[in-house]
Short mmCIF file of C-alpha atoms (C1' of nucleotides) in Angstrom, two decimals:
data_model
loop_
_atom_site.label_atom_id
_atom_site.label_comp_id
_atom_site.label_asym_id
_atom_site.label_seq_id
_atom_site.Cartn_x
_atom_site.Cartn_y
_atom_site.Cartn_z
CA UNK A 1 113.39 -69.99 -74.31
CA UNK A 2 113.84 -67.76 -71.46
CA UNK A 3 117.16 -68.94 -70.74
CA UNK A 4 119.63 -66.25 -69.35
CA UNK A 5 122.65 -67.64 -70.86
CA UNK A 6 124.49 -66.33 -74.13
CA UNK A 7 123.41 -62.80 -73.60
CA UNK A 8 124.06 -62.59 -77.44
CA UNK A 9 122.02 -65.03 -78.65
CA UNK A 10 120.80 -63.45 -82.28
CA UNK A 11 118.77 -64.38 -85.07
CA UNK A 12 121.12 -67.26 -85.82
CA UNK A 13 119.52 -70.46 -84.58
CA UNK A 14 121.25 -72.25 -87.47
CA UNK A 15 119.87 -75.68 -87.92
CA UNK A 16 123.02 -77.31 -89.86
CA UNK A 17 125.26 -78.57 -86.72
CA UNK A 18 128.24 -78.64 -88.89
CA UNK A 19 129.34 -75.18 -88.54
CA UNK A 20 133.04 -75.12 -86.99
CA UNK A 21 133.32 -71.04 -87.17
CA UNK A 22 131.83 -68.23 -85.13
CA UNK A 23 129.82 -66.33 -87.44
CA UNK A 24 130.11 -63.75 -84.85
CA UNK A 25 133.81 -63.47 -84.19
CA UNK A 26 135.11 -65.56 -86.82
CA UNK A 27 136.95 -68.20 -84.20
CA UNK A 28 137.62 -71.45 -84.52
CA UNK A 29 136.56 -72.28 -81.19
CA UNK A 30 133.31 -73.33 -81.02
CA UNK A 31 132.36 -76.41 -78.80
CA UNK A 32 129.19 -78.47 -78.09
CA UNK A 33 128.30 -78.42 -74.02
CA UNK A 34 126.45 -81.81 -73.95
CA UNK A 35 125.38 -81.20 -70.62
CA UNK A 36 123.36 -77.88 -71.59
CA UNK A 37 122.75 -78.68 -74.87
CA UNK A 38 123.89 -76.26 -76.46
CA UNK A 39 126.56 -75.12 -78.52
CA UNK A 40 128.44 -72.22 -77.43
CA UNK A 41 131.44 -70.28 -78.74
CA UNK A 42 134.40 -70.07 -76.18
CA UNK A 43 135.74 -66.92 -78.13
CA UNK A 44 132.75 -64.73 -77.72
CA UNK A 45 130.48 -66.71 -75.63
CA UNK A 46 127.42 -66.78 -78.71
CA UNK A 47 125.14 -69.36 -78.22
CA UNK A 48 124.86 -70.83 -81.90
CA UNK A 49 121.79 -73.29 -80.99
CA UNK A 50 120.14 -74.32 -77.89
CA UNK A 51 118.07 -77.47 -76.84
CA UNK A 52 119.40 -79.46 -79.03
CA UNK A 53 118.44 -83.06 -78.27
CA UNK A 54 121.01 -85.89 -77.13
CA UNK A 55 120.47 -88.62 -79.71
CA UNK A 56 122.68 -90.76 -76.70
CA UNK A 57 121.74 -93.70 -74.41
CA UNK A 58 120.36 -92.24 -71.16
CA UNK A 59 122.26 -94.26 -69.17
CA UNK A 60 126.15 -94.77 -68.73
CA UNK A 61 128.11 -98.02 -68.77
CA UNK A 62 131.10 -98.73 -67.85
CA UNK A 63 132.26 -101.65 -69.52
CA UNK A 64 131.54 -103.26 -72.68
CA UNK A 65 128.93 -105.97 -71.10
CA UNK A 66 127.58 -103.56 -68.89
CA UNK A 67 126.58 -101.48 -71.95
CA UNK A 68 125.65 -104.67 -73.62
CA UNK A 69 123.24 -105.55 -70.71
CA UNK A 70 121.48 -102.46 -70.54
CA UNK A 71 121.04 -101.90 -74.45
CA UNK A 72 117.33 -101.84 -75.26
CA UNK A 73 117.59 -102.44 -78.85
CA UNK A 74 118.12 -105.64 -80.96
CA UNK A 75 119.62 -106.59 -84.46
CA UNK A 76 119.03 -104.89 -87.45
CA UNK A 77 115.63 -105.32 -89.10
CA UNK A 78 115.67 -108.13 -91.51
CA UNK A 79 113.94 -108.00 -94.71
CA UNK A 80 114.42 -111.67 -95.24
CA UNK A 81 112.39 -112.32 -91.93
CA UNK A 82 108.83 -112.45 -93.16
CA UNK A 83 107.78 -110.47 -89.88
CA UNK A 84 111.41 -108.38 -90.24
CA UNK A 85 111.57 -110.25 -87.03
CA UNK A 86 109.81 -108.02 -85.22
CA UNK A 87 106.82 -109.61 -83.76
CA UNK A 88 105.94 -110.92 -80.55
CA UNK A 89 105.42 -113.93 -79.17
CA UNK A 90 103.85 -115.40 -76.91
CA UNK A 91 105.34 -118.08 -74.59
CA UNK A 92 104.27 -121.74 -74.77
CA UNK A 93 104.96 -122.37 -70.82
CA UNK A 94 101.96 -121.43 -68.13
CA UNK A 95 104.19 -118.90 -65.94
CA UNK A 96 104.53 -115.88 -65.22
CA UNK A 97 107.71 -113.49 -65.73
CA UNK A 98 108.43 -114.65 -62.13
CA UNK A 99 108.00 -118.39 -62.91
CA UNK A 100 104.68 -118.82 -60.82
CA UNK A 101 102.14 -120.89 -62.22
CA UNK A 102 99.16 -118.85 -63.93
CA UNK A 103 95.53 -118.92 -62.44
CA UNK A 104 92.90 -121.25 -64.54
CA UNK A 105 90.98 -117.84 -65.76
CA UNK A 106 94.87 -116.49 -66.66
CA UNK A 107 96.08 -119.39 -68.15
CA UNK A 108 93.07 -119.66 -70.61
CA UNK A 109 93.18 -116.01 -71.37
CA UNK A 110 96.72 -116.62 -72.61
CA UNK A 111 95.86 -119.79 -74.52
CA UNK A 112 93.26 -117.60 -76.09
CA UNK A 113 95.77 -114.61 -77.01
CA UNK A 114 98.54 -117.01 -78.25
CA UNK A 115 95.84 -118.97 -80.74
CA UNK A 116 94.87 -115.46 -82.01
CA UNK A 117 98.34 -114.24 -82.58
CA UNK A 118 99.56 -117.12 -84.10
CA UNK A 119 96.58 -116.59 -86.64
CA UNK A 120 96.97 -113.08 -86.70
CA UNK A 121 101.00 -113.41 -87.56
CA UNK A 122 101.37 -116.58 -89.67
CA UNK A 123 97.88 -117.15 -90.94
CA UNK A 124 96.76 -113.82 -93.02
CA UNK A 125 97.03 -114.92 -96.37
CA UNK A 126 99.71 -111.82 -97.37
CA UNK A 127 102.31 -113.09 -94.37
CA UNK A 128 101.55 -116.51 -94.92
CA UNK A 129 103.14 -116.26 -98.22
CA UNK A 130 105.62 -114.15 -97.31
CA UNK A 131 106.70 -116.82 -94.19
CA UNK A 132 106.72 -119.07 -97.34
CA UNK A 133 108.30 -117.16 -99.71
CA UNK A 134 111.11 -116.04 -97.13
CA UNK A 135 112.26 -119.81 -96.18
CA UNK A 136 112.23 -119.92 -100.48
CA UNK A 137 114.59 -117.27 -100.54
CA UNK A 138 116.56 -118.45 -97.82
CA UNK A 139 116.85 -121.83 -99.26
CA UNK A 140 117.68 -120.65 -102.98
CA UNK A 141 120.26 -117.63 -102.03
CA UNK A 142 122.18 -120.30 -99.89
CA UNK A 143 122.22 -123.03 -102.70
CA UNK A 144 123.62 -120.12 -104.87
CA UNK A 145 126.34 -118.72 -101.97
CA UNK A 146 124.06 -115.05 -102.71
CA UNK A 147 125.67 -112.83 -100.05
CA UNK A 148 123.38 -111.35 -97.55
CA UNK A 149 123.11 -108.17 -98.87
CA UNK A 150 121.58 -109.01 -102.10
CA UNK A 151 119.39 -111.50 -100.04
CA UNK A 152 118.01 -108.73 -98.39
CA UNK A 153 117.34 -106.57 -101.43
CA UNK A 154 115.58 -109.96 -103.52
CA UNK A 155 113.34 -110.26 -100.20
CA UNK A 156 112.43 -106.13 -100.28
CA UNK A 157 111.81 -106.45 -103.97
CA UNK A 158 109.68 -109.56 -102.89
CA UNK A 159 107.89 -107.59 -100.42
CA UNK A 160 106.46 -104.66 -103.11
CA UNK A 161 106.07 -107.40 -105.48
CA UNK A 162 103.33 -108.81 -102.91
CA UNK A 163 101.98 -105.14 -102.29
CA UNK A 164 101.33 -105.06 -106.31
CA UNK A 165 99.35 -108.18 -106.06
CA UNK A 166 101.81 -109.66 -108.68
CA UNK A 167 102.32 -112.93 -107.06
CA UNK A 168 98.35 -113.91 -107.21
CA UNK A 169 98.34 -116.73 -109.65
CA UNK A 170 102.08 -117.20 -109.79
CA UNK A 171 104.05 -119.61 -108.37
CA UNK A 172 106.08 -118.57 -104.57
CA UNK A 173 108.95 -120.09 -105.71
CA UNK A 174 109.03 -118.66 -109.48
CA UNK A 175 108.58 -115.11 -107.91
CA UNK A 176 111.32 -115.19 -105.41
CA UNK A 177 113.62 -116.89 -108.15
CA UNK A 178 113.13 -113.85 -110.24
CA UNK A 179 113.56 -111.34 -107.31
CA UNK A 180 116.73 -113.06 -106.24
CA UNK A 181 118.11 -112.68 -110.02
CA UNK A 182 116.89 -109.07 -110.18
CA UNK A 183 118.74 -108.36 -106.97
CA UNK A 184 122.07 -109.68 -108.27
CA UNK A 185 121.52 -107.85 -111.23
CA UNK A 186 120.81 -105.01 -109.75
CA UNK A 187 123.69 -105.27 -107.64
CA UNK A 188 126.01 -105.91 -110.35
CA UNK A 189 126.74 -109.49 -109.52
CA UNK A 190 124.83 -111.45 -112.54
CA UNK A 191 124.28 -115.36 -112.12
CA UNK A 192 123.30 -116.77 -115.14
CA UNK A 193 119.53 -117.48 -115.70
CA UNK A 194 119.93 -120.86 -116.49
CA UNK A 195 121.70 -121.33 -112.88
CA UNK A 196 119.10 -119.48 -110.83
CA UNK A 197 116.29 -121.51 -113.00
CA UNK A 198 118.13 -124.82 -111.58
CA UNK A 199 118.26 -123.79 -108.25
CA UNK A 200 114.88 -123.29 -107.97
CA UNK A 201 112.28 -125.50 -109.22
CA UNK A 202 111.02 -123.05 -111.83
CA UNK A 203 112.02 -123.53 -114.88
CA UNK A 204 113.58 -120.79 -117.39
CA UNK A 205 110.54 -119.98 -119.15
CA UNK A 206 108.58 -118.82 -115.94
CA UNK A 207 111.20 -117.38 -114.19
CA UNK A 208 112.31 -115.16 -117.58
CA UNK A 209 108.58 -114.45 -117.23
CA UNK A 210 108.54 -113.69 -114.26
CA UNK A 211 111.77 -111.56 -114.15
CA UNK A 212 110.10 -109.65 -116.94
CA UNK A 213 106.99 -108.75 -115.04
CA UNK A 214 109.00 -107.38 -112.31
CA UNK A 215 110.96 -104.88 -114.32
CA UNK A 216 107.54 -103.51 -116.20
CA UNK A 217 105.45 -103.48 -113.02
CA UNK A 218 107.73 -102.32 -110.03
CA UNK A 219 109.59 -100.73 -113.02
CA UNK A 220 112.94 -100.60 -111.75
CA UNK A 221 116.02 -99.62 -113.95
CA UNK A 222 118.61 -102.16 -114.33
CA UNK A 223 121.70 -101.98 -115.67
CA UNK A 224 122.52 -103.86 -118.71
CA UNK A 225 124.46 -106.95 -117.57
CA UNK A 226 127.83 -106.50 -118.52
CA UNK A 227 130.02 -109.32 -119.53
CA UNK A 228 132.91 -108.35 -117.14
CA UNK A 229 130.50 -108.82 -114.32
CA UNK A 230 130.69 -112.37 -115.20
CA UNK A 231 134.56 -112.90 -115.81
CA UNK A 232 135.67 -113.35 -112.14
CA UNK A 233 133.41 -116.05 -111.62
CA UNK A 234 134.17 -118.02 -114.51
CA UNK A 235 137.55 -117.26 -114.25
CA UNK A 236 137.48 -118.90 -110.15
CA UNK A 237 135.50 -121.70 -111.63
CA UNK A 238 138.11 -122.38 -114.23
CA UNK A 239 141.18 -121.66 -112.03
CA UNK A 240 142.53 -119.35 -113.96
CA UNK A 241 145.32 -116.56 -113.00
CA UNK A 242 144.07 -113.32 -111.92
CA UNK A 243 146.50 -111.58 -115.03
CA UNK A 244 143.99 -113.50 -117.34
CA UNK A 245 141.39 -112.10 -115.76
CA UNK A 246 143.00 -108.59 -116.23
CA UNK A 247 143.25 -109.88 -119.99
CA UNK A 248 139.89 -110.46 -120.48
CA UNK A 249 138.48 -107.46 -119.19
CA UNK A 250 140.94 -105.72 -121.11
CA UNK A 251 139.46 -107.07 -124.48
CA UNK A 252 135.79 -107.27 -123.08
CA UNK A 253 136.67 -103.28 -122.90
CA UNK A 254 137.97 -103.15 -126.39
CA UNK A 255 135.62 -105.35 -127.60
CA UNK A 256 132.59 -103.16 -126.47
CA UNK A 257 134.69 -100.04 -128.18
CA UNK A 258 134.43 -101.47 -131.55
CA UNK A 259 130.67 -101.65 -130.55
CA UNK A 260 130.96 -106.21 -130.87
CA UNK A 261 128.92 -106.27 -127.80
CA UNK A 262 125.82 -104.92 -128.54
CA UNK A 263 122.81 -107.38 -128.65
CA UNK A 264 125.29 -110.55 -127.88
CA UNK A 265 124.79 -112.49 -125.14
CA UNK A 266 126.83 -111.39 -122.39
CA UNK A 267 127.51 -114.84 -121.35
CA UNK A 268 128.88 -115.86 -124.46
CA UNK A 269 130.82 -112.71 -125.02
CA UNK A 270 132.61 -113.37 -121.12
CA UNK A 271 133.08 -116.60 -122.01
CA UNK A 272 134.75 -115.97 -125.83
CA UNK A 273 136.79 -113.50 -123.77
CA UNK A 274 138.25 -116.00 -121.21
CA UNK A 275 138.87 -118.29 -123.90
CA UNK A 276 141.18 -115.34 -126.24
CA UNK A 277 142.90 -114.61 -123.14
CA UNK A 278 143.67 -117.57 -121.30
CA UNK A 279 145.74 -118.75 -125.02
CA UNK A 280 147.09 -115.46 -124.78
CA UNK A 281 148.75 -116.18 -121.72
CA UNK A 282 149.39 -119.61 -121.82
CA UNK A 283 147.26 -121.00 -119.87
CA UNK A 284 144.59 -122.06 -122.21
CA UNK A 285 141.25 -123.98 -121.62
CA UNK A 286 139.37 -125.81 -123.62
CA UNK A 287 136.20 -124.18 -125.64
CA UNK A 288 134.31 -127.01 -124.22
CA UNK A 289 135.61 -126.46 -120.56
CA UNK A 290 134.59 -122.45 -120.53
CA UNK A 291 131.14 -123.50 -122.58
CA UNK A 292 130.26 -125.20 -119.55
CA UNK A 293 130.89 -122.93 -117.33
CA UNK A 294 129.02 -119.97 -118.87
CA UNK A 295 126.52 -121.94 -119.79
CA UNK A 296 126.44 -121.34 -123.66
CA UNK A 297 127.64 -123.92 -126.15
CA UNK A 298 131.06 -124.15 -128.05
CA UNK A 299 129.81 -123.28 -131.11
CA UNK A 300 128.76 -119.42 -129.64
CA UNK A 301 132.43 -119.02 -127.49
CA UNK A 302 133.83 -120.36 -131.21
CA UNK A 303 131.61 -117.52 -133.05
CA UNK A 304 132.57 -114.44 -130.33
CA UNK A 305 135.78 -115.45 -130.09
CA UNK A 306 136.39 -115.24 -133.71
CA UNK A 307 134.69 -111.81 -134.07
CA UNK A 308 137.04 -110.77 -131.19
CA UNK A 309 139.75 -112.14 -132.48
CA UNK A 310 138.88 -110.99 -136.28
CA UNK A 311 137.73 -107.11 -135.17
CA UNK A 312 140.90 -106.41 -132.37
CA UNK A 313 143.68 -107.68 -134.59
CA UNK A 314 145.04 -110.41 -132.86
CA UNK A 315 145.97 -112.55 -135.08
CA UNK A 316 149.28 -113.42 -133.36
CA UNK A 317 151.49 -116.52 -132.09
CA UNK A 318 149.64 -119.38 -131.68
CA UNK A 319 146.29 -117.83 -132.72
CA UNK A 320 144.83 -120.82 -135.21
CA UNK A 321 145.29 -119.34 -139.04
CA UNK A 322 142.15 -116.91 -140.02
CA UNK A 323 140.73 -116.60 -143.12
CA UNK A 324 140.48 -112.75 -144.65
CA UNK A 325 136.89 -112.79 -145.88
CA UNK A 326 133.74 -112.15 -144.22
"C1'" DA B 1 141.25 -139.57 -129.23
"C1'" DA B 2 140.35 -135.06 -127.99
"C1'" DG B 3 139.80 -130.60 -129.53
"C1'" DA B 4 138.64 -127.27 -132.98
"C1'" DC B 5 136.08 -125.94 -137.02
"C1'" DG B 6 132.06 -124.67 -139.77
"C1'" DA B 7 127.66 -125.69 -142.22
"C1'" DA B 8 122.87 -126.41 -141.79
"C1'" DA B 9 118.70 -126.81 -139.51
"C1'" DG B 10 116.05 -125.89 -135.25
"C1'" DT B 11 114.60 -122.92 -131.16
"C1'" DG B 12 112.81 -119.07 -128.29
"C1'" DG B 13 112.36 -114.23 -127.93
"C1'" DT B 14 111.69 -109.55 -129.95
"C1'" DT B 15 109.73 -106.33 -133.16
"C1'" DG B 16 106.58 -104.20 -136.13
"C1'" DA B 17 102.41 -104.44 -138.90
"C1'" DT C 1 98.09 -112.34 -133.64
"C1'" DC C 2 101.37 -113.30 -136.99
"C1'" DA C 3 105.50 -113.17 -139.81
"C1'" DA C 4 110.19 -111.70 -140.15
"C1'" DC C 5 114.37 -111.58 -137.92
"C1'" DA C 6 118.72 -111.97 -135.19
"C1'" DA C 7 121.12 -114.57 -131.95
"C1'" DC C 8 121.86 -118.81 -130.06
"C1'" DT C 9 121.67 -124.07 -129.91
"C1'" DT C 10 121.95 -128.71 -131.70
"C1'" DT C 11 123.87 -131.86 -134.62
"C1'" DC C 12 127.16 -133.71 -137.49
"C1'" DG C 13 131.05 -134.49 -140.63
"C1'" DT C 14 135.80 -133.07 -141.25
"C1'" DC C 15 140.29 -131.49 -140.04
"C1'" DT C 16 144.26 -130.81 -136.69
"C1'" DT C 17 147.22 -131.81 -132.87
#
DNA sequence: AAGACGAAAGTGGTTGA
DNA sequence: TCAACAACTTTCGTCTT
C-alpha cells in the first residue's frame, strides 16, 4: 500500500490483466515484473496493478524430473472414482514413515484408525453404492468402448442422481445403464438402447424407465438424437466407404428438410439411409445386413427407405421400379 | 437360395379425456 | 385409468435375381 514505487499510481487498479496499452500514455509497452508483482509501463513508468499474486510453483526446477519430483499435486480428480480418488489411506504394514516398528499402544491406535476409516470411506451406505455403482460403470463403458470423457460425465450424472435419492429402490446397475446412455446422448454419440440394455443386465424396459426418470428429475435438456449421429458407426460396422457415409448424411439432411424425420425412429431412419446410399454408390448391403446393425428390422429400413426414396426423387439406375400411388 | 417386397396382426409407448 | 393412436415388429407368402 505504502509502496514508493510508480509515483503515478492513479485510480486505475484495473482488475482485467489483459490490458496490453497504457491508458496513460497510450504505449504498447507494458510488461509484468514477476519479481515485484506488479505490472508496470516501461513508457511512462504507471503502475497498472500491484500485488498481484504468482499463481506459480514456489520452487524452481531445473529439469523435467526434477520438477516432476518436487510437484505436490496428483492426477486429475476422477468422477468415476467413487472417492474421486481422493481419500486417504491408511497403511496395512506396522511402521513408521522411517520403517521402525510401531510401539504396542501405537500399533493398536492405528489398527483402530484404519478399521474406522475403512468404515467411514467404503461402508456409509451413499459411498458404498457409489464404490458399487462406479466398478458398474467401469465395467459397462468398457464392454461398450465409451471413451473416458463420457465415462466421466455418466458417473457425475450418477453422482446427483444419488444426491436426489433416485436410486433408493432401483436397481445399481439399471441406474448407471441409464446415466451412461444419457451421457452419450448428451454428448452426441448415441448407442442404441437396445445395446446399452445388453450390456448391462437391465433389461430395456427398466433402463427406458430409468433413462426417463433422469431427464424429468435432474431435468437436463438433451438433444434430440439425430440419425447422423448414428451413421459413422454403422457405417464402420458395415465397412463401408467414407463417400457413402458423406451420402447418407447428405440425404439424412434432405430427408429431415422435407420434414420425413419427425417422430421416426432415428435408428431406422440412419439405417434406411445407409441402405439408399450404399446402392447409390455401388457398394450395396443387404437390408438384412444394416437391420442388424441398427438394430431395427428389415421391414422398417424397407418402409424409410421407400419414403426416402419416394419423397427425394430418386428414382434412378438401379433403384427397384416404384409404384406412383400412395 | 438369398434377397426384396408387402399385407396383416401384434406390441409397447404416448396422449388426451 | 383407459382408449385411441402412430410407429415399429413379427410373421408369412410371393416375387425377383
Amino acid at each position: 500500500m505504502d509502496s514508493p514505487r510508480g509515483t503515478k499510481r492513479s485510480g486505475q487498479r484495473t482488475g482485467q490483466s489483459d490490458i496490453t496499452r497504457c491508458p496513460e500514455c497510450g504505449s504498447r509497452s507494458v510488461v509484468e515484473d514477476v519479481g515485484r508483482g506488479e505490472r508496470v509501463c516501461r513508457g511512462c513508468g504507471l503502475v497498472l496493478s500491484d500485488h498481484r499474486i504468482d499463481m506459480g510453483a514456489e520452487w524452481r526446477a531445473f529439469s523435467a524430473e526434477e520438477n516432476e519430483a518436487r510437484s505436490r499435486v496428483g492426477a486429475p480428480l476422477r468422477y468415476t472414482v467413487h472417492d474421486k480418488g481422493l481419500s486417504t489411506v491408511i497403511d496395512w504394514r506396522d511402521k513408521d514413515t522411517a520403517g521402525r516398528k510401531l510401539s504396542p499402544t501405537r500399533r493398536s491406535e492405528i489398527y483402530r484408525l484404519r478399521k474406522w476409516q475403512i468404515r467411514s470411506r467404503v461402508h456409509s451406505s451413499v459411498d458404498r453404492n457409489l464404490a458399487q455403482a462406479m466398478a458398474e460403470l467401469e465395467r459397462l463403458s468398457s464392454q461398450l468402448g465409451i471413451p473416458k470423457p463420457i465415462r466421466e460425465l455418466a458417473a457425475v450424472l450418477y453422482r446427483k442422481s444419488i444426491m436426489k435419492k433416485l436410486v433408493r429402490g432401483r436397481s445399481i446397475e439399471a441406474m448407471v445403464a441409464a446415466t451412461l446412455y444419457a451421457a452419450c446422448r448428451i454428448r452426441q454419440k448415441p448407442r442404441p438402447l437396445d445395446e446399452v440394455a445388453d450390456a448391462s443386465r437391465v433389461d430395456r424396459k427398466k433402463l427406458g424407465q430409468c433413462y426417463r426418470l433422469l431427464l424429468r428429475s435432474l431435468d437436463i435438456k438433451i438433444p434430440l438424437s439425430d440419425p447422423i449421429d448414428y451413421v459413422s458407426r454403422f457405417a464402420c460396422q458395415l465397412s463401408l466407404s467414407s463417400p457413402v457415409q458423406l451420402r447418407t448424411v447428405e440425404i439424412l439432411k434432405r430427408s429431415r428438410d422435407l420434414g420425413l424425420t419427425i417422430g421416426r425412429d432415428p435408428l431406422g431412419l440412419a439405417a434406411a439411409a445407409i441402405y439408399v446410399a450404399s446402392i447409390m454408390l455401388d457398394e450395396r448391403r443387404t437390408q438384412r445386413e444394416i437391420a442388424e446393425v441398427a438394430r431395427v428390422t428389415e421391414v422398417t429400413v424397407r418402409n424409410r427407405y421407400k419414403e426416402i426414396v419416394r419423397r427425394l426423387g430418386i428414382d434412378s439406375l438401379d433403384m427397384p421400379r416404384e409404384v406412383g400411388g400412395m
